[in-house]
PDB file of C-alpha atoms in Angstrom:
ATOM      1  CA  UNK A   1     105.317 129.465 124.774  1.00 65.00           C
ATOM      2  CA  UNK A   2     101.555 129.271 125.543  1.00 62.00           C
ATOM      3  CA  UNK A   3     102.114 126.020 127.371  1.00 71.00           C
ATOM      4  CA  UNK A   4     104.870 127.509 129.427  1.00 70.00           C
ATOM      5  CA  UNK A   5     102.487 130.411 130.308  1.00 65.00           C
ATOM      6  CA  UNK A   6      99.724 127.936 131.497  1.00 64.00           C
ATOM      7  CA  UNK A   7     102.323 125.952 133.514  1.00 75.00           C
ATOM      8  CA  UNK A   8     103.742 129.055 135.230  1.00 68.00           C
ATOM      9  CA  UNK A   9     100.218 130.470 135.897  1.00 67.00           C
ATOM     10  CA  UNK A  10      98.870 127.273 137.499  1.00 72.00           C
ATOM     11  CA  UNK A  11     102.141 126.549 139.326  1.00 72.00           C
ATOM     12  CA  UNK A  12     102.103 129.966 140.810  1.00 70.00           C
ATOM     13  CA  UNK A  13      98.463 129.886 141.863  1.00 68.00           C
ATOM     14  CA  UNK A  14      98.788 126.304 143.325  1.00 73.00           C
ATOM     15  CA  UNK A  15     102.040 127.205 145.139  1.00 69.00           C
ATOM     16  CA  UNK A  16     100.609 130.365 146.574  1.00 68.00           C
ATOM     17  CA  UNK A  17      97.453 128.493 147.629  1.00 68.00           C
ATOM     18  CA  UNK A  18      99.573 125.773 149.290  1.00 70.00           C
ATOM     19  CA  UNK A  19     101.912 128.053 151.077  1.00 63.00           C
ATOM     20  CA  UNK A  20      99.022 130.255 152.336  1.00 64.00           C
ATOM     21  CA  UNK A  21      97.316 127.297 154.135  1.00 66.00           C
ATOM     22  CA  UNK A  22     100.369 125.128 154.985  1.00 64.00           C
ATOM     23  CA  UNK A  23     100.976 127.034 158.264  1.00 66.00           C
ATOM     24  CA  UNK A  24      98.028 129.321 158.971  1.00 62.00           C
ATOM     25  CA  UNK A  25      99.767 131.063 161.915  1.00 62.00           C
ATOM     26  CA  UNK A  26     102.809 132.163 160.000  1.00 70.00           C
ATOM     27  CA  UNK A  27     102.728 132.585 156.236  1.00 69.00           C
ATOM     28  CA  UNK A  28     106.140 132.668 154.550  1.00 71.00           C
ATOM     29  CA  UNK A  29     105.590 135.915 152.633  1.00 68.00           C
ATOM     30  CA  UNK A  30     108.725 135.513 150.544  1.00 77.00           C
ATOM     31  CA  UNK A  31     107.601 132.276 149.176  1.00 71.00           C
ATOM     32  CA  UNK A  32     104.011 133.392 148.889  1.00 69.00           C
ATOM     33  CA  UNK A  33     104.896 136.572 146.965  1.00 74.00           C
ATOM     34  CA  UNK A  34     107.422 134.517 144.878  1.00 80.00           C
ATOM     35  CA  UNK A  35     104.637 132.090 143.917  1.00 75.00           C
ATOM     36  CA  UNK A  36     102.367 134.897 142.978  1.00 72.00           C
ATOM     37  CA  UNK A  37     105.035 136.459 140.755  1.00 81.00           C
ATOM     38  CA  UNK A  38     105.474 133.016 138.997  1.00 79.00           C
ATOM     39  CA  UNK A  39     101.728 133.060 138.412  1.00 75.00           C
ATOM     40  CA  UNK A  40     101.695 136.633 137.178  1.00 78.00           C
ATOM     41  CA  UNK A  41     104.557 135.834 134.730  1.00 81.00           C
ATOM     42  CA  UNK A  42     102.458 132.985 133.372  1.00 75.00           C
ATOM     43  CA  UNK A  43      99.485 135.344 132.882  1.00 74.00           C
ATOM     44  CA  UNK A  44     101.741 137.814 131.098  1.00 75.00           C
ATOM     45  CA  UNK A  45     102.987 135.147 128.823  1.00 73.00           C
ATOM     46  CA  UNK A  46      99.401 134.029 128.078  1.00 68.00           C
ATOM     47  CA  UNK A  47      98.387 137.583 127.218  1.00 72.00           C
ATOM     48  CA  UNK A  48     101.407 137.989 124.923  1.00 74.00           C
ATOM     49  CA  UNK A  49     100.847 134.708 123.102  1.00 69.00           C
ATOM     50  CA  UNK A  50      97.111 135.350 122.691  1.00 62.00           C
ATOM     51  CA  UNK A  51      97.993 138.491 120.645  1.00 61.00           C
ATOM     52  CA  UNK A  52     100.417 136.584 118.531  1.00 61.00           C
ATOM     53  CA  UNK A  53      97.862 133.777 117.994  1.00 55.00           C
ATOM     54  CA  UNK A  54      95.363 136.196 116.924  1.00 52.00           C
ATOM     55  CA  UNK A  55      97.721 137.820 114.345  1.00 60.00           C
ATOM     56  CA  UNK A  56      98.738 134.316 113.116  1.00 77.00           C
ATOM     57  CA  UNK A  57      95.127 133.312 112.762  1.00 80.00           C
ATOM     58  CA  UNK A  58      94.429 136.418 110.549  1.00 81.00           C
ATOM     59  CA  UNK A  59      97.399 135.573 108.331  1.00 88.00           C
ATOM     60  CA  UNK A  60      96.399 131.988 108.047  1.00 91.00           C
ATOM     61  CA  UNK A  61      92.766 133.016 107.028  1.00 90.00           C
ATOM     62  CA  UNK A  62      94.222 135.353 104.355  1.00 93.00           C
ATOM     63  CA  UNK A  63      96.539 132.621 103.037  1.00 94.00           C
ATOM     64  CA  UNK A  64      93.676 130.102 102.894  1.00 95.00           C
ATOM     65  CA  UNK A  65      91.644 132.570 100.814  1.00 95.00           C
ATOM     66  CA  UNK A  66      94.526 133.209  98.556  1.00 96.00           C
ATOM     67  CA  UNK A  67      94.973 129.475  98.074  1.00 96.00           C
ATOM     68  CA  UNK A  68      91.364 128.815  97.412  1.00 96.00           C
ATOM     69  CA  UNK A  69      91.146 131.539  94.694  1.00 97.00           C
ATOM     70  CA  UNK A  70      94.499 130.507  93.134  1.00 97.00           C
ATOM     71  CA  UNK A  71      93.555 126.815  92.838  1.00 97.00           C
ATOM     72  CA  UNK A  72      90.188 127.664  91.532  1.00 97.00           C
ATOM     73  CA  UNK A  73      91.637 129.847  88.829  1.00 97.00           C
ATOM     74  CA  UNK A  74      94.212 127.202  87.844  1.00 98.00           C
ATOM     75  CA  UNK A  75      91.510 124.465  87.664  1.00 98.00           C
ATOM     76  CA  UNK A  76      89.369 126.861  85.588  1.00 98.00           C
ATOM     77  CA  UNK A  77      92.028 127.578  83.093  1.00 97.00           C
ATOM     78  CA  UNK A  78      92.991 123.963  82.735  1.00 97.00           C
ATOM     79  CA  UNK A  79      89.364 122.915  82.226  1.00 98.00           C
ATOM     80  CA  UNK A  80      89.264 125.447  79.307  1.00 96.00           C
ATOM     81  CA  UNK A  81      92.499 124.166  77.833  1.00 97.00           C
ATOM     82  CA  UNK A  82      91.424 120.530  78.123  1.00 97.00           C
ATOM     83  CA  UNK A  83      88.114 121.253  76.543  1.00 97.00           C
ATOM     84  CA  UNK A  84      89.807 122.461  73.386  1.00 95.00           C
ATOM     85  CA  UNK A  85      91.324 118.963  73.107  1.00 92.00           C
ATOM     86  CA  UNK A  86      93.200 118.283  69.824  1.00 92.00           C
ATOM     87  CA  UNK A  87      91.993 121.640  68.396  1.00 95.00           C
ATOM     88  CA  UNK A  88      94.152 123.453  70.776  1.00 95.00           C
ATOM     89  CA  UNK A  89      96.907 125.913  69.545  1.00 95.00           C
ATOM     90  CA  UNK A  90      99.897 123.756  70.497  1.00 96.00           C
ATOM     91  CA  UNK A  91     102.389 126.629  70.612  1.00 96.00           C
ATOM     92  CA  UNK A  92      99.961 128.908  72.407  1.00 96.00           C
ATOM     93  CA  UNK A  93      99.639 126.687  75.485  1.00 96.00           C
ATOM     94  CA  UNK A  94     102.842 127.732  77.021  1.00 96.00           C
ATOM     95  CA  UNK A  95     101.664 131.358  76.749  1.00 96.00           C
ATOM     96  CA  UNK A  96      98.354 130.579  78.414  1.00 96.00           C
ATOM     97  CA  UNK A  97     100.322 128.725  81.186  1.00 96.00           C
ATOM     98  CA  UNK A  98     102.616 131.642  81.666  1.00 96.00           C
ATOM     99  CA  UNK A  99      99.832 134.333  81.484  1.00 96.00           C
ATOM    100  CA  UNK A 100      96.933 132.606  83.226  1.00 95.00           C
ATOM    101  CA  UNK A 101      98.401 129.995  85.564  1.00 96.00           C
ATOM    102  CA  UNK A 102     101.945 130.678  86.639  1.00 95.00           C
ATOM    103  CA  UNK A 103     101.193 133.502  89.147  1.00 97.00           C
ATOM    104  CA  UNK A 104      98.274 131.539  90.667  1.00 96.00           C
ATOM    105  CA  UNK A 105     100.429 128.495  91.115  1.00 96.00           C
ATOM    106  CA  UNK A 106     103.156 130.544  92.658  1.00 95.00           C
ATOM    107  CA  UNK A 107     100.616 132.229  95.069  1.00 96.00           C
ATOM    108  CA  UNK A 108      99.255 128.786  96.134  1.00 96.00           C
ATOM    109  CA  UNK A 109     102.781 127.451  96.715  1.00 94.00           C
ATOM    110  CA  UNK A 110     103.849 130.519  98.662  1.00 93.00           C
ATOM    111  CA  UNK A 111     100.862 130.262 101.088  1.00 94.00           C
ATOM    112  CA  UNK A 112     101.005 126.445 101.443  1.00 93.00           C
ATOM    113  CA  UNK A 113     102.536 126.491 104.895  1.00 90.00           C
ATOM    114  CA  UNK A 114      99.304 127.866 106.362  1.00 92.00           C
ATOM    115  CA  UNK A 115      97.575 124.531 105.632  1.00 92.00           C
ATOM    116  CA  UNK A 116      99.507 122.871 108.404  1.00 90.00           C
ATOM    117  CA  UNK A 117      98.064 124.776 111.418  1.00 88.00           C
ATOM    118  CA  UNK A 118      94.706 125.138 109.729  1.00 90.00           C
ATOM    119  CA  UNK A 119      94.048 121.506 108.459  1.00 92.00           C
ATOM    120  CA  UNK A 120      96.989 119.447 110.025  1.00 90.00           C
ATOM    121  CA  UNK A 121     100.013 117.715 108.514  1.00 91.00           C
ATOM    122  CA  UNK A 122      98.181 114.785 106.894  1.00 93.00           C
ATOM    123  CA  UNK A 123      95.761 117.063 105.041  1.00 93.00           C
ATOM    124  CA  UNK A 124      98.675 119.252 103.924  1.00 94.00           C
ATOM    125  CA  UNK A 125     100.469 116.257 102.489  1.00 94.00           C
ATOM    126  CA  UNK A 126      97.400 115.038 100.750  1.00 95.00           C
ATOM    127  CA  UNK A 127      96.705 118.374  99.052  1.00 96.00           C
ATOM    128  CA  UNK A 128     100.319 119.185  98.277  1.00 96.00           C
ATOM    129  CA  UNK A 129     101.083 115.692  96.830  1.00 95.00           C
ATOM    130  CA  UNK A 130      98.289 116.247  94.251  1.00 96.00           C
ATOM    131  CA  UNK A 131      99.272 119.928  93.683  1.00 96.00           C
ATOM    132  CA  UNK A 132     102.899 118.992  93.120  1.00 96.00           C
ATOM    133  CA  UNK A 133     101.910 116.219  90.657  1.00 96.00           C
ATOM    134  CA  UNK A 134      99.626 118.583  88.821  1.00 97.00           C
ATOM    135  CA  UNK A 135     102.320 121.344  88.721  1.00 96.00           C
ATOM    136  CA  UNK A 136     104.893 118.834  87.280  1.00 97.00           C
ATOM    137  CA  UNK A 137     102.433 117.872  84.526  1.00 97.00           C
ATOM    138  CA  UNK A 138     101.725 121.574  83.749  1.00 97.00           C
ATOM    139  CA  UNK A 139     105.423 122.180  83.425  1.00 96.00           C
ATOM    140  CA  UNK A 140     105.605 119.067  81.144  1.00 97.00           C
ATOM    141  CA  UNK A 141     102.763 120.483  79.011  1.00 97.00           C
ATOM    142  CA  UNK A 142     104.640 123.788  78.787  1.00 97.00           C
ATOM    143  CA  UNK A 143     107.765 122.034  77.560  1.00 97.00           C
ATOM    144  CA  UNK A 144     105.843 119.975  75.062  1.00 97.00           C
ATOM    145  CA  UNK A 145     104.111 123.122  73.868  1.00 97.00           C
ATOM    146  CA  UNK A 146     107.380 124.842  73.242  1.00 96.00           C
ATOM    147  CA  UNK A 147     108.552 121.750  71.164  1.00 96.00           C
ATOM    148  CA  UNK A 148     105.146 121.465  69.369  1.00 95.00           C
ATOM    149  CA  UNK A 149     104.128 117.939  70.684  1.00 96.00           C
ATOM    150  CA  UNK A 150     100.429 118.135  70.510  1.00 96.00           C
ATOM    151  CA  UNK A 151      99.668 114.625  71.936  1.00 96.00           C
ATOM    152  CA  UNK A 152     101.946 115.286  74.916  1.00 97.00           C
ATOM    153  CA  UNK A 153     100.435 118.647  75.466  1.00 97.00           C
ATOM    154  CA  UNK A 154      96.906 117.236  75.474  1.00 97.00           C
ATOM    155  CA  UNK A 155      97.753 114.312  77.659  1.00 97.00           C
ATOM    156  CA  UNK A 156      99.674 116.334  80.271  1.00 97.00           C
ATOM    157  CA  UNK A 157      96.948 118.992  80.493  1.00 98.00           C
ATOM    158  CA  UNK A 158      94.304 116.301  80.996  1.00 98.00           C
ATOM    159  CA  UNK A 159      96.386 114.525  83.667  1.00 98.00           C
ATOM    160  CA  UNK A 160      97.262 117.847  85.369  1.00 98.00           C
ATOM    161  CA  UNK A 161      93.568 118.696  85.493  1.00 98.00           C
ATOM    162  CA  UNK A 162      92.853 115.421  87.258  1.00 97.00           C
ATOM    163  CA  UNK A 163      95.576 116.048  89.783  1.00 97.00           C
ATOM    164  CA  UNK A 164      94.714 119.653  90.466  1.00 98.00           C
ATOM    165  CA  UNK A 165      90.911 118.969  90.493  1.00 97.00           C
ATOM    166  CA  UNK A 166      91.677 116.273  93.181  1.00 97.00           C
ATOM    167  CA  UNK A 167      93.831 118.711  95.138  1.00 97.00           C
ATOM    168  CA  UNK A 168      91.042 121.375  95.005  1.00 97.00           C
ATOM    169  CA  UNK A 169      88.420 118.783  96.099  1.00 96.00           C
ATOM    170  CA  UNK A 170      90.540 117.834  99.070  1.00 96.00           C
ATOM    171  CA  UNK A 171      91.417 121.382  99.871  1.00 96.00           C
ATOM    172  CA  UNK A 172      87.700 122.416  99.696  1.00 96.00           C
ATOM    173  CA  UNK A 173      86.724 119.487 102.016  1.00 95.00           C
ATOM    174  CA  UNK A 174      89.401 120.276 104.610  1.00 94.00           C
ATOM    175  CA  UNK A 175      88.447 123.990 104.488  1.00 91.00           C
ATOM    176  CA  UNK A 176      84.692 123.020 104.934  1.00 90.00           C
ATOM    177  CA  UNK A 177      85.697 120.782 107.809  1.00 89.00           C
ATOM    178  CA  UNK A 178      87.699 123.603 109.445  1.00 85.00           C
ATOM    179  CA  UNK A 179      84.750 126.031 109.105  1.00 83.00           C
ATOM    180  CA  UNK A 180      82.326 123.503 110.690  1.00 84.00           C
ATOM    181  CA  UNK A 181      84.791 122.889 113.538  1.00 78.00           C
ATOM    182  CA  UNK A 182      85.083 126.573 114.235  1.00 77.00           C
ATOM    183  CA  UNK A 183      81.279 127.004 114.248  1.00 78.00           C
ATOM    184  CA  UNK A 184      80.902 124.264 116.749  1.00 78.00           C
ATOM    185  CA  UNK A 185      83.559 125.646 119.007  1.00 63.00           C
TER     186      UNK A 185
END
């Protein structure tokens, strides 16, 4: 829509300019005014899309802050669980996952689409691949906890931490790159 606004604006300005100097003695006022109207429609579209873009940028910034907090909380809880190692309460892991991680993981997943306009599709894929892998391992740890398989719980939590730590590192790097790009602009 913004591109269309630019095209209409410049087409209107250029056409009006062309028709105003094509025949100096007699300007075709209908064509001249029509060209100006096309340009004004382009300006109106640009103004409308600027407000939409500003609102979208605000939503993206909020989503990115939500994602950073959620991923940090998930990694922190996983670090605590992994630190307990073999001494962990195997049946209590599922409760910790439900109580301390489930909402954060859902918040991250719900806001994930904002990474595409903020970081690009490649960065989105890199972060989400690791996040999805970590989420699957957390789900496996939950199931193993419900069944009482200590070795499986410990292994899945450790591997999930690796995946989610990597996702957080990439997310933080892309977020930092975005902030630097915005400062330079």
